[in-house]
Short mmCIF file of C-alpha atoms and ligand atoms in Angstrom, two decimals:
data_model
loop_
_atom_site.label_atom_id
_atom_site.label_comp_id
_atom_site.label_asym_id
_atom_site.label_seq_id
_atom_site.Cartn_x
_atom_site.Cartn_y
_atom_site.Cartn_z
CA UNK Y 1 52.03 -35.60 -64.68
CA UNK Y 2 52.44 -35.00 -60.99
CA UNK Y 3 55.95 -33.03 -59.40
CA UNK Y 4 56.55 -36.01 -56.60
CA UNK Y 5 54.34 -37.46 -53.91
CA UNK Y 6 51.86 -36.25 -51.75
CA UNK Y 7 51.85 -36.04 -47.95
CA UNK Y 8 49.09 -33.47 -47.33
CA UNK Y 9 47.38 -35.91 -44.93
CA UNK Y 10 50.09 -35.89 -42.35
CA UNK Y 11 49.86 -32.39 -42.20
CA UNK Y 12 46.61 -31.27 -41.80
CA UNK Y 13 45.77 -32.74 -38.43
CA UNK Y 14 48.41 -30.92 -36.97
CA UNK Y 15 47.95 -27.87 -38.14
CA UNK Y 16 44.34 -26.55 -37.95
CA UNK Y 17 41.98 -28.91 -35.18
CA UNK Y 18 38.62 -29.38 -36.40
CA UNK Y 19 37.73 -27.01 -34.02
CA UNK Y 20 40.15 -24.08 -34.62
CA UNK Y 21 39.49 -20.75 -36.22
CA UNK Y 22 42.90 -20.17 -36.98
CA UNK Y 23 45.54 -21.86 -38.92
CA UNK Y 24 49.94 -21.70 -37.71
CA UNK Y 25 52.47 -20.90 -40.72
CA UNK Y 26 54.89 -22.51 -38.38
CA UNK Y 27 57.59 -24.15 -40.32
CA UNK Y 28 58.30 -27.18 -38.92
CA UNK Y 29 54.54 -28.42 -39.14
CA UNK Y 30 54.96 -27.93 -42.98
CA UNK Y 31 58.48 -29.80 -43.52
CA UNK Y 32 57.27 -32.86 -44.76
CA UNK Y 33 57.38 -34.71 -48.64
CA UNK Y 34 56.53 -32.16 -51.05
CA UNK Y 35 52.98 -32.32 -52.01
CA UNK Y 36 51.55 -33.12 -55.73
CA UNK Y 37 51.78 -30.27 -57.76
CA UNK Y 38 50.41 -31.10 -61.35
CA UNK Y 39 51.94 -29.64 -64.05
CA UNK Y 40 50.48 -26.55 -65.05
CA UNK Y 41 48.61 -26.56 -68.52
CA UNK Y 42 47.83 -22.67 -69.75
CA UNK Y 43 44.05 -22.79 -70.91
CA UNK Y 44 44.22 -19.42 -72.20
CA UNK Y 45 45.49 -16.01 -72.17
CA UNK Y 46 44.45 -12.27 -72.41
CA UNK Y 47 46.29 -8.69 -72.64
CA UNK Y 48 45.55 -5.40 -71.60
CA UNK Y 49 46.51 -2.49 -73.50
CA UNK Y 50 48.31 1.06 -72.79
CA UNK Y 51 44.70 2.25 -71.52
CA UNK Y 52 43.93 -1.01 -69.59
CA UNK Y 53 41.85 -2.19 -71.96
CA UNK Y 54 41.10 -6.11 -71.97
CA UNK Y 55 41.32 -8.49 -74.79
CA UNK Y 56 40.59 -11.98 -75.07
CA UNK Y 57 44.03 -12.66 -77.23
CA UNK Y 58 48.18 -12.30 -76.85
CA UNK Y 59 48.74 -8.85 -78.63
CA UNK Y 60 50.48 -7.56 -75.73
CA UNK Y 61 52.86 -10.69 -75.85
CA UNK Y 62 56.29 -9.76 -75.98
CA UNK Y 63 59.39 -11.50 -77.39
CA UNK Y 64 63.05 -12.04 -75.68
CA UNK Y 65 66.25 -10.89 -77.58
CA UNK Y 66 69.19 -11.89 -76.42
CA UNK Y 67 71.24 -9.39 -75.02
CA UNK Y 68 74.98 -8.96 -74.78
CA UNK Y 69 76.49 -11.15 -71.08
CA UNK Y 70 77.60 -7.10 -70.17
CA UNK Y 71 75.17 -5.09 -71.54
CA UNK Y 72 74.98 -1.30 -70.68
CA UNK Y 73 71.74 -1.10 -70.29
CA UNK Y 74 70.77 2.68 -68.35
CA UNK Y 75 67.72 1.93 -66.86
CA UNK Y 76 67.38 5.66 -65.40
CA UNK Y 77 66.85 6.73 -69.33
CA UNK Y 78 63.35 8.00 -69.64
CA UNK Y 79 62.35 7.78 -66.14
CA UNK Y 80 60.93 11.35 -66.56
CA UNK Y 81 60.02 11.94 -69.67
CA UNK Y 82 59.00 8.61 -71.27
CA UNK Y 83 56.89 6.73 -68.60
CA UNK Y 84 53.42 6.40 -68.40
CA UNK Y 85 52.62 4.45 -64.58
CA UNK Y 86 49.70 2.59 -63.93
CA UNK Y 87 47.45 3.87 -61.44
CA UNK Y 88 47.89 1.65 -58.55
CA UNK Y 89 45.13 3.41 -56.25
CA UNK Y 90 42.81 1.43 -58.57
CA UNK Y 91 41.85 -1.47 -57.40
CA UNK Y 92 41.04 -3.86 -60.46
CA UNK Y 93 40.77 -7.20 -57.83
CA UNK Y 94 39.80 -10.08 -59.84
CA UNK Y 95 38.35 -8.10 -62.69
CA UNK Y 96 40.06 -8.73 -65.54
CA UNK Y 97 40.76 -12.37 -64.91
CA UNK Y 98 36.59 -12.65 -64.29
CA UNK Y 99 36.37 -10.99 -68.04
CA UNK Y 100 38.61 -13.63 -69.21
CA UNK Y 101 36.19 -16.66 -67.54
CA UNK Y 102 33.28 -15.22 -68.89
CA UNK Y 103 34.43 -14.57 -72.70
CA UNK Y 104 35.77 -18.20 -72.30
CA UNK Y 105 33.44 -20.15 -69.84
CA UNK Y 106 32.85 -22.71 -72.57
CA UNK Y 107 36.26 -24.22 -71.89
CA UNK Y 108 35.55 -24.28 -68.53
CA UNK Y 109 32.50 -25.60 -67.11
CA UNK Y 110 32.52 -28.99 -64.72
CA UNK Y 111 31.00 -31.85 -67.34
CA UNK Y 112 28.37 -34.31 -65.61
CA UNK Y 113 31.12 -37.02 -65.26
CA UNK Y 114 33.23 -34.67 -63.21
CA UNK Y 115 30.91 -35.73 -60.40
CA UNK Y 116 28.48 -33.12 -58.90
CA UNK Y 117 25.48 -34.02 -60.90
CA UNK Y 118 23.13 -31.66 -58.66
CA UNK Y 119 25.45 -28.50 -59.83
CA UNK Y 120 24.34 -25.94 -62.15
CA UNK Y 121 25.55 -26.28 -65.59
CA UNK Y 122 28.07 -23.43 -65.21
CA UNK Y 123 29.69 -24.49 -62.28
CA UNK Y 124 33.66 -24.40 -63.39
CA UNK Y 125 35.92 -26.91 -63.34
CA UNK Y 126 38.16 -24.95 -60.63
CA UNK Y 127 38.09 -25.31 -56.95
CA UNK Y 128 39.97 -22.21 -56.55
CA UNK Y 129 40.08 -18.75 -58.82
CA UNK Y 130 42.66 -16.49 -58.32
CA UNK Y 131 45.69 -14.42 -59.15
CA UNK Y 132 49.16 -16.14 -59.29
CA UNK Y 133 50.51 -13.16 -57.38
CA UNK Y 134 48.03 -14.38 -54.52
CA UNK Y 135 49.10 -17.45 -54.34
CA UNK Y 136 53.03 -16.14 -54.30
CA UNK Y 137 51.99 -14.49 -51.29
CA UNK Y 138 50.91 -17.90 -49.39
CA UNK Y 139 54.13 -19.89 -50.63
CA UNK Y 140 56.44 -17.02 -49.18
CA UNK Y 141 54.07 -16.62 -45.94
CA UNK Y 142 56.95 -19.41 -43.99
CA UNK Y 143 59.69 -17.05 -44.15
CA UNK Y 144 57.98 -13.49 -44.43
CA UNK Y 145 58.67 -10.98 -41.24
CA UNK Y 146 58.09 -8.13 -42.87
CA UNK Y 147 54.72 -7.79 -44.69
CA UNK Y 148 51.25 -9.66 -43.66
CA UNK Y 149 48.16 -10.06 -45.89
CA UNK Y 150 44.36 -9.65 -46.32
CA UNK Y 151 42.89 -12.06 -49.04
CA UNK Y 152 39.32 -12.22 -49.22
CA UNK Y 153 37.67 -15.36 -50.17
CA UNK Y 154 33.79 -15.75 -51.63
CA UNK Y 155 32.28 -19.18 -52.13
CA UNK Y 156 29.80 -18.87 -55.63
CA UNK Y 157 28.47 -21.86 -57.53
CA UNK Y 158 31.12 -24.04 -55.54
CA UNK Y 159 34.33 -22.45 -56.77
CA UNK Y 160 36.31 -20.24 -53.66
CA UNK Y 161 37.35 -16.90 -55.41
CA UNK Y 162 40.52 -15.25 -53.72
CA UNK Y 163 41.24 -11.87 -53.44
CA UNK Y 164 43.69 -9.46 -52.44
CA UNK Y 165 42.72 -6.37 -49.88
CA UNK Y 166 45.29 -3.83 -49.61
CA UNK Y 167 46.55 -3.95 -45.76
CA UNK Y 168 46.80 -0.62 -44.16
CA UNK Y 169 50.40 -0.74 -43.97
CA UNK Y 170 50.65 -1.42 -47.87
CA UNK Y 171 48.76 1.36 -48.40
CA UNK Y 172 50.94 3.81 -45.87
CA UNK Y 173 53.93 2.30 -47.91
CA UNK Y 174 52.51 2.66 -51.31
CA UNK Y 175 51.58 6.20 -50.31
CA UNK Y 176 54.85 7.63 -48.79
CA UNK Y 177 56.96 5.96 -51.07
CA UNK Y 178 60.52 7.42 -51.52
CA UNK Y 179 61.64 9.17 -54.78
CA UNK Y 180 63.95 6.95 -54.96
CA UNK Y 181 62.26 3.95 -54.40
CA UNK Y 182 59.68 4.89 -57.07
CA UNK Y 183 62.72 5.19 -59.71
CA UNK Y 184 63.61 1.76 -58.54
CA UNK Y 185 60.35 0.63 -59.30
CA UNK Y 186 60.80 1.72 -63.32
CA UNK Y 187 64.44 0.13 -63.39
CA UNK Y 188 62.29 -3.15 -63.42
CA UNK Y 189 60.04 -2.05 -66.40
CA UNK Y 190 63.08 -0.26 -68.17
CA UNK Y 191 64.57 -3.48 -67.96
CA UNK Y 192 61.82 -5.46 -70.15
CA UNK Y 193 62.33 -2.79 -72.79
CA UNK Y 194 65.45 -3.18 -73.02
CA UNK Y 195 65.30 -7.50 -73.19
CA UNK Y 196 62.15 -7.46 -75.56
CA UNK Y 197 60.57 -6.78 -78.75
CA UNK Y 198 57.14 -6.46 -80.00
CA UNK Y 199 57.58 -9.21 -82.83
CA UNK Y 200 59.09 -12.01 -83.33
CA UNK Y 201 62.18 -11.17 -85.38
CA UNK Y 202 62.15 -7.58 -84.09
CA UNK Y 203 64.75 -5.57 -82.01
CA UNK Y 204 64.04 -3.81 -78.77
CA UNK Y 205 63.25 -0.30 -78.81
CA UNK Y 206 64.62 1.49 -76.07
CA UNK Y 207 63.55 5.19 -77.01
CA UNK Y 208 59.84 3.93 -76.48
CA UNK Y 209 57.57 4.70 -73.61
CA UNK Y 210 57.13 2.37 -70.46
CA UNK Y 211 53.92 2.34 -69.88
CA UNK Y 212 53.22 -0.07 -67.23
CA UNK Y 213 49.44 -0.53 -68.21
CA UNK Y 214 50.26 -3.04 -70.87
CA UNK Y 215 50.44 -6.38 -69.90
CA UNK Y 216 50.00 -10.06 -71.32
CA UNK Y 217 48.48 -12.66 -68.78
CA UNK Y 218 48.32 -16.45 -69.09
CA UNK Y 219 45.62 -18.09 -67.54
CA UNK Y 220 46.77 -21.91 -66.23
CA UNK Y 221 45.15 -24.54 -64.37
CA UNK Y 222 46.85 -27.37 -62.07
CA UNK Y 223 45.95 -29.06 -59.23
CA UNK Y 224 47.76 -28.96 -55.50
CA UNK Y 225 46.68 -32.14 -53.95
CA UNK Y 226 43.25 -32.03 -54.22
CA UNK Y 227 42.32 -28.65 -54.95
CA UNK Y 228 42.17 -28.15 -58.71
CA UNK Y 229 43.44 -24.51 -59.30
CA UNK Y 230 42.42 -21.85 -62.17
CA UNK Y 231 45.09 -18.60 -62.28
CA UNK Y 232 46.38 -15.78 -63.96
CA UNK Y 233 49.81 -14.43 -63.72
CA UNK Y 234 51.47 -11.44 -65.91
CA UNK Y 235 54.06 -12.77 -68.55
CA UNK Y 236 57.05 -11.03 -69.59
CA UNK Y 237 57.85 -12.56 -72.53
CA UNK Y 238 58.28 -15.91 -74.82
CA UNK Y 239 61.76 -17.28 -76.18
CA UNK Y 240 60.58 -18.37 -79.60
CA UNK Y 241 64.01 -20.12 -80.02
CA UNK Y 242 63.10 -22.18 -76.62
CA UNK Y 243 63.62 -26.31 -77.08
CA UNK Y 244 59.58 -25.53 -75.23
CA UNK Y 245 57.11 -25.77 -77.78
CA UNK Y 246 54.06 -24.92 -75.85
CA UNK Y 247 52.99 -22.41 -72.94
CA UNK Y 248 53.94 -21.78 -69.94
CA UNK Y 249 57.59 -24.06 -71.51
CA UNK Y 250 58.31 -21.00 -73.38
CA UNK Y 251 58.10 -18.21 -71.33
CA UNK Y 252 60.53 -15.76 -69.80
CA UNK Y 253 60.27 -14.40 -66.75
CA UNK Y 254 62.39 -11.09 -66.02
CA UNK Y 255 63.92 -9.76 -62.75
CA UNK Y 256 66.61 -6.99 -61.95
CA UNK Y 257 68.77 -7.00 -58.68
CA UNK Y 258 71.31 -5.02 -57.38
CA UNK Y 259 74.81 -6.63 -58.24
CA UNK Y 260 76.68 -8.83 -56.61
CA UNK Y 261 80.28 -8.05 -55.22
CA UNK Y 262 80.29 -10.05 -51.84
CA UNK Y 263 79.58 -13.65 -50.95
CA UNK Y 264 77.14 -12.16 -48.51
CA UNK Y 265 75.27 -10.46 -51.24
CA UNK Y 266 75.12 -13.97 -52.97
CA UNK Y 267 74.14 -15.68 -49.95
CA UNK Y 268 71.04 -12.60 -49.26
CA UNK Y 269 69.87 -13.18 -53.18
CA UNK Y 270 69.54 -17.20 -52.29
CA UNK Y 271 67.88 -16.75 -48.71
CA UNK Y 272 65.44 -13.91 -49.60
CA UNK Y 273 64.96 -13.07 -53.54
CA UNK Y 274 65.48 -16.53 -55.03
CA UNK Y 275 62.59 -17.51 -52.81
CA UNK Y 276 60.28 -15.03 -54.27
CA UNK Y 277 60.98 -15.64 -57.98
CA UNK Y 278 61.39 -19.33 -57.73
CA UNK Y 279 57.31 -19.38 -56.07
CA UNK Y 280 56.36 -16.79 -58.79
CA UNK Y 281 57.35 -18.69 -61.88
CA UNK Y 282 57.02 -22.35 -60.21
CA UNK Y 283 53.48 -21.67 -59.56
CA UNK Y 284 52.74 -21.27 -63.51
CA UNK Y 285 55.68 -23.55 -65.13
CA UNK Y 286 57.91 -20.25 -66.38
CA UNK Y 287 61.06 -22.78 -66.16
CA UNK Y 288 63.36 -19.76 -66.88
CA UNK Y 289 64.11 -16.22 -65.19
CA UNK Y 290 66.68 -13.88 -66.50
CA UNK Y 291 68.17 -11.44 -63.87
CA UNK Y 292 70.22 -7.78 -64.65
CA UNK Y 293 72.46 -7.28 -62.18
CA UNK Y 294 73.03 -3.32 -61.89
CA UNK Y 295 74.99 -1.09 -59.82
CA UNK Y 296 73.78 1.91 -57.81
CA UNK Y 297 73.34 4.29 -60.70
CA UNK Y 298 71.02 1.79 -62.38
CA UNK Y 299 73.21 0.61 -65.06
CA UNK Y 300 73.51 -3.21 -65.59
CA UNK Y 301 76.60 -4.68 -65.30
CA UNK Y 302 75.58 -8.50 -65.59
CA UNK Y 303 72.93 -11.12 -66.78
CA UNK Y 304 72.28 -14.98 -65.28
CA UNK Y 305 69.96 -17.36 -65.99
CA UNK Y 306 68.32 -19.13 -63.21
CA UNK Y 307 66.31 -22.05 -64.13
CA UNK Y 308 63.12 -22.53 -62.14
CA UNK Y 309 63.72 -26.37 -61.35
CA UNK Y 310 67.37 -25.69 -60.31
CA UNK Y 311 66.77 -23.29 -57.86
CA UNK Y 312 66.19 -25.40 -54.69
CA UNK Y 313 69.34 -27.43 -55.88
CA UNK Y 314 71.42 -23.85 -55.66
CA UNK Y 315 70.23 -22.68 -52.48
CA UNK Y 316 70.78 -25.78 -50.54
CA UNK Y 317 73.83 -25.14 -49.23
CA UNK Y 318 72.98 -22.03 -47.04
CA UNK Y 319 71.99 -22.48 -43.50
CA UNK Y 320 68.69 -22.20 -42.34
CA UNK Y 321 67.72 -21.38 -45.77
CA UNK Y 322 63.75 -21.67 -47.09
CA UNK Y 323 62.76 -25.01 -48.50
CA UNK Y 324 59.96 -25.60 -51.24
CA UNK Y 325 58.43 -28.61 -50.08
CA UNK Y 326 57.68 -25.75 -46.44
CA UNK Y 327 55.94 -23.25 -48.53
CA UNK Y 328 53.47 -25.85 -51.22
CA UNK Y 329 52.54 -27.65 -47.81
CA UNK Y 330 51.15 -24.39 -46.23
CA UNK Y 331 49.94 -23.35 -49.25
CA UNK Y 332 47.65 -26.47 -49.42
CA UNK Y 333 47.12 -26.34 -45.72
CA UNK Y 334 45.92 -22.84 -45.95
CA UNK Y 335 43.37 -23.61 -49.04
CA UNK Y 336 42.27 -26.92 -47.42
CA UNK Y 337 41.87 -24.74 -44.39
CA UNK Y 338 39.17 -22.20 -46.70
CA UNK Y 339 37.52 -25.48 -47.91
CA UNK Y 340 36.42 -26.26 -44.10
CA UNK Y 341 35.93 -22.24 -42.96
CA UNK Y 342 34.28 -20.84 -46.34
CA UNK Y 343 30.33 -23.00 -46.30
CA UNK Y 344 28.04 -20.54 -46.94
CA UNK Y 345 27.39 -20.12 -50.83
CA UNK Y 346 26.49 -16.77 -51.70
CA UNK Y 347 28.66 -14.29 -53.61
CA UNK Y 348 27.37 -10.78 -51.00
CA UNK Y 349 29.40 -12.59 -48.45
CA UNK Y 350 33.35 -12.55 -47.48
CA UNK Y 351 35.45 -14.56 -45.63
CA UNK Y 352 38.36 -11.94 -44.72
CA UNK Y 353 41.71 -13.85 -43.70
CA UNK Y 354 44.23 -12.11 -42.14
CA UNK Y 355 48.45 -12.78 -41.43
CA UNK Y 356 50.45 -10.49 -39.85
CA UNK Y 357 54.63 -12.35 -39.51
CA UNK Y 358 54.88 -14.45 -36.34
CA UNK Y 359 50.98 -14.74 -35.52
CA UNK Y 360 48.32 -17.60 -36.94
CA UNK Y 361 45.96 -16.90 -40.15
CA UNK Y 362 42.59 -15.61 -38.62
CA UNK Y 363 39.63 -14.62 -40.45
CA UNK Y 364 36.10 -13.15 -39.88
CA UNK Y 365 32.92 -12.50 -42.28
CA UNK Y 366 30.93 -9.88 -44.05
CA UNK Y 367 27.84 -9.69 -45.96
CA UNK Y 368 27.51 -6.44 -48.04
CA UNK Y 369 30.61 -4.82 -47.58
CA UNK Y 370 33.55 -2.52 -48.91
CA UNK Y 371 35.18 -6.23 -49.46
CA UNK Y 372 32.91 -7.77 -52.19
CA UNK Y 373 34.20 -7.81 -54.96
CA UNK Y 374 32.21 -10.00 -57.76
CA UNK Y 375 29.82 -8.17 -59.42
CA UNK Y 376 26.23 -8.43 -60.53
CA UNK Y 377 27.34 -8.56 -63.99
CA UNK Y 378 29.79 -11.94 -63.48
CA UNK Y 379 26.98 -13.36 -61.27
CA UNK Y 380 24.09 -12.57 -63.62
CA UNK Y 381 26.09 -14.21 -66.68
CA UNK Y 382 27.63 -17.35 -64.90
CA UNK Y 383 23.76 -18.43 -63.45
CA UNK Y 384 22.08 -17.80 -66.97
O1 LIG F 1 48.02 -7.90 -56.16
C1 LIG F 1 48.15 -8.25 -57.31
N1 LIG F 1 49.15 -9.07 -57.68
C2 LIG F 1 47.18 -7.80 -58.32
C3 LIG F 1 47.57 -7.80 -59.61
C4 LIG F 1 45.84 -7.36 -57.92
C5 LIG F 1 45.00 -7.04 -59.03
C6 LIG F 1 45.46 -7.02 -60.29
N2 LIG F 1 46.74 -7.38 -60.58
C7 LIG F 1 47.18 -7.36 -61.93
C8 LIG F 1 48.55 -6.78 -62.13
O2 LIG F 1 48.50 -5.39 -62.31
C9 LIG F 1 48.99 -7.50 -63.37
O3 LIG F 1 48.48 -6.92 -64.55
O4 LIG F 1 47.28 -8.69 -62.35
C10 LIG F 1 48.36 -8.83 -63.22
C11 LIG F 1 49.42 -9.77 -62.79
O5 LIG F 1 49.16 -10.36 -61.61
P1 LIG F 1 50.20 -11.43 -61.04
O6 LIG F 1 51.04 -11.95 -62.14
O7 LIG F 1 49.40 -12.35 -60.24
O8 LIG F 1 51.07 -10.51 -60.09
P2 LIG F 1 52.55 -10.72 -59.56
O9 LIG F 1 53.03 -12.12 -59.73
O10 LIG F 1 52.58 -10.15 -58.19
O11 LIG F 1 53.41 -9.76 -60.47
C12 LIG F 1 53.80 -10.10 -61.78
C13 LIG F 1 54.16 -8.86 -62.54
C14 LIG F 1 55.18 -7.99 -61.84
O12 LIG F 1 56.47 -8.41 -62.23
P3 LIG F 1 57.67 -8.53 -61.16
O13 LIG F 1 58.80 -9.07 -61.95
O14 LIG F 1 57.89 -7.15 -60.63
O15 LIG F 1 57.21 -9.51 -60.11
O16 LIG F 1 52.99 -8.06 -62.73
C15 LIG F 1 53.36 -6.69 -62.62
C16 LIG F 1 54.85 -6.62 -62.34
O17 LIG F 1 55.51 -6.39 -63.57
N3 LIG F 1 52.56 -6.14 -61.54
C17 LIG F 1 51.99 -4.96 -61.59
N4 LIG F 1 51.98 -4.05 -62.55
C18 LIG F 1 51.33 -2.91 -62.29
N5 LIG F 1 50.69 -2.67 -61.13
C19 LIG F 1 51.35 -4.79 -60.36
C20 LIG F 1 50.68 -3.59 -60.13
N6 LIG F 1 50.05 -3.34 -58.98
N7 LIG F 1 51.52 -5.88 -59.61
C21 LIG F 1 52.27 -6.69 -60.35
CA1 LIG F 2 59.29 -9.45 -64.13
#
């Protein structure tokens, strides 16, 4: 089942000449029909534990509980003394999601009648691997002025792996990052406590430890046009009392936000965050997100629902506001533009492309570098 029409093919002429290295983000080119997005079907799933351990199964799946429409939730509590933070100078890069094709490459290799009968039997049946998170960064590219990227792409056994490199600026960000803002960081984390439980029928347990190690992925593949997609994105949850009956219908997706007092705080939520969670869970199918409002002194005051599919209905009515028909076009324009740039086959080499706000996508190539980033031990298993 497709999400409406296509209309890639008025689009790419205009936006990348046969001839040009670079490709615009320029709005306008990309406000046409909204291209085919099929709906996306999770073909698996993994979790990594409180050490960042992988497994190849849900255990870190959590479950929503529905909380009071004022809850006081503190989400300062245990910032201090019960929160165990991920190590974010470690750079996992596709890792964990390369784990998950391996243990599971059965499910995933091209058949003959997919065309290609000169491939090697373990091509996959993906045109593009990746994390969703990447792929949020594309759809938002339109309207960003704040933050470019680096995503490094490597063409092996005909699939185009994508990859995120940490831009210096990120890094000078990540690295002088306010007290403050690093408390803010938990409230988010705090907040899933607070909203889930470890079983099914169980409570929340607020005196644990956040230990943002854990997570549960899905795994989903769709198609964008014509360039079939494989991706992971981190779950927060399942409602197991959702009219969904299957992945990615049942999932939850969780947010928190500073609340709302003025219709210009409204109007700032629609124009800037509403853009960013509606590409996140879009991109996967999460048709639900569940914000906590809170005040200054992280307490939250307020939950809403936002429905995935409603969003562009809500936001419609502010001026000059993003549109998601701008941000799948130039997300297919920028992949169709990787098909055409990325030719040589060989997984030593990387295609570095590069956005900073107001400028074109650029890119240039390296064989051997800091930026690989599959390994000997994905390559040696997928060409056995
Ligand atoms: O740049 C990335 N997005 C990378 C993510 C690079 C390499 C690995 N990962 C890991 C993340 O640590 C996470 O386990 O992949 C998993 C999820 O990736 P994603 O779903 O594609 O990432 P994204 O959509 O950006 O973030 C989803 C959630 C975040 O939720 P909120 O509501 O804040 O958007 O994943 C978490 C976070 O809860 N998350 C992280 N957790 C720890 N360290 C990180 C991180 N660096 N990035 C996202
Ligand atoms: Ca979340």
């Amino acid at each position: 089942k497709y999400v409406r029409s296509n209309c890639y093919s008025d689009v790419s002429s205009s936006v990348a000449s046969a001839h040009s290295p670079v490709l615009s983000v320029r709005r306008h080119l990309y406000d046409v029909d909204f291209p085919l997005y099929k709906q996306p079907v999770e073909v698996g799933f993994f979790s990594l534990d409180s050490s960042r351990r992988f497994f190849n199964d849900a255990r870190m799946l959590r479950h929503y509980v529905e909380a009071d429409r004022c809850p006081n939730f503190n989400l300062r509590d245990g910032y201090t003394d019960r929160f165990i933070k991920r190590d974010d100078g470690i750079k996992e890069r596709l890792d964990h999601l390369l784990r998950w094709i391996l243990e599971n490459r059965s499910k995933l290799q091209r058949t003959p009648v997919d065309g290609d009968a000169s491939g090697s039997s373990c091509r996959l049946s993906a045109d593009f691997v990746t994390w969703r998170g990447h792929l949020t960064k594309l759809l938002t590219t339109p309207y960003e002025t704040q933050e470019g990227w680096l995503l490094a792409v490597t063409l092996f056994n005909g699939t185009y792996y994508i990859s995120e490199v940490e831009t210096e600026a990120a890094r000078r960000n990540r690295e002088n990052r306010t007290e403050r803002h690093a408390e803010m960081m938990y409230w988010g984390y705090k907040f899933e406590q607070y909203m889930c439980a470890d079983e099914p029928s169980g409570l929340p347990d607020p005196s644990g430890v956040v230990n943002t190690n854990e997570a549960f992925c899905t795994v989903v593949q769709t198609k964008l046009t014509d360039h079939s997609l494989l991706f992971s994105g981190e779950v927060d949850c399942k409602d197991d009392s959702s009219r969904f009956k299957a992945a990615p219908g049942y999932y939850v997706e969780l947010k928190t936000s500073a609340e709302i007092c003025t219709p210009k705080q409204r109007s700032n939520l629609h124009r800037y965050k509403l853009l960013k969670w509606w590409a996140q869970s879009f991109l996967p199918g999460v048709p639900r997100i569940i914000a906590g409002f809170r005040d200054n002194d992280g307490l939250v005051v307020s939950l809403e629902t936002f429905e995935t599919a409603k969003i562009s209905q809500l936001i419609k009515h502010e001026q000059n506001c993003w549109k998601p028909n701008v941000c799948m076009n130039l997300c297919n324009a920028f992949l169709s533009f990787v098909k055409k740039v990325v030719t040589q086959d060989d997984y030593r080499v990387v295609y570095l492309f590069s956005w900073e706000p107001y400028k074109d996508v650029s890119y240039s190539v390296h064989k051997d570098s800091e930026y690989t980033f599959l390994h000997d031990w994905y390559v040696r298993e997928m060409t056995k």
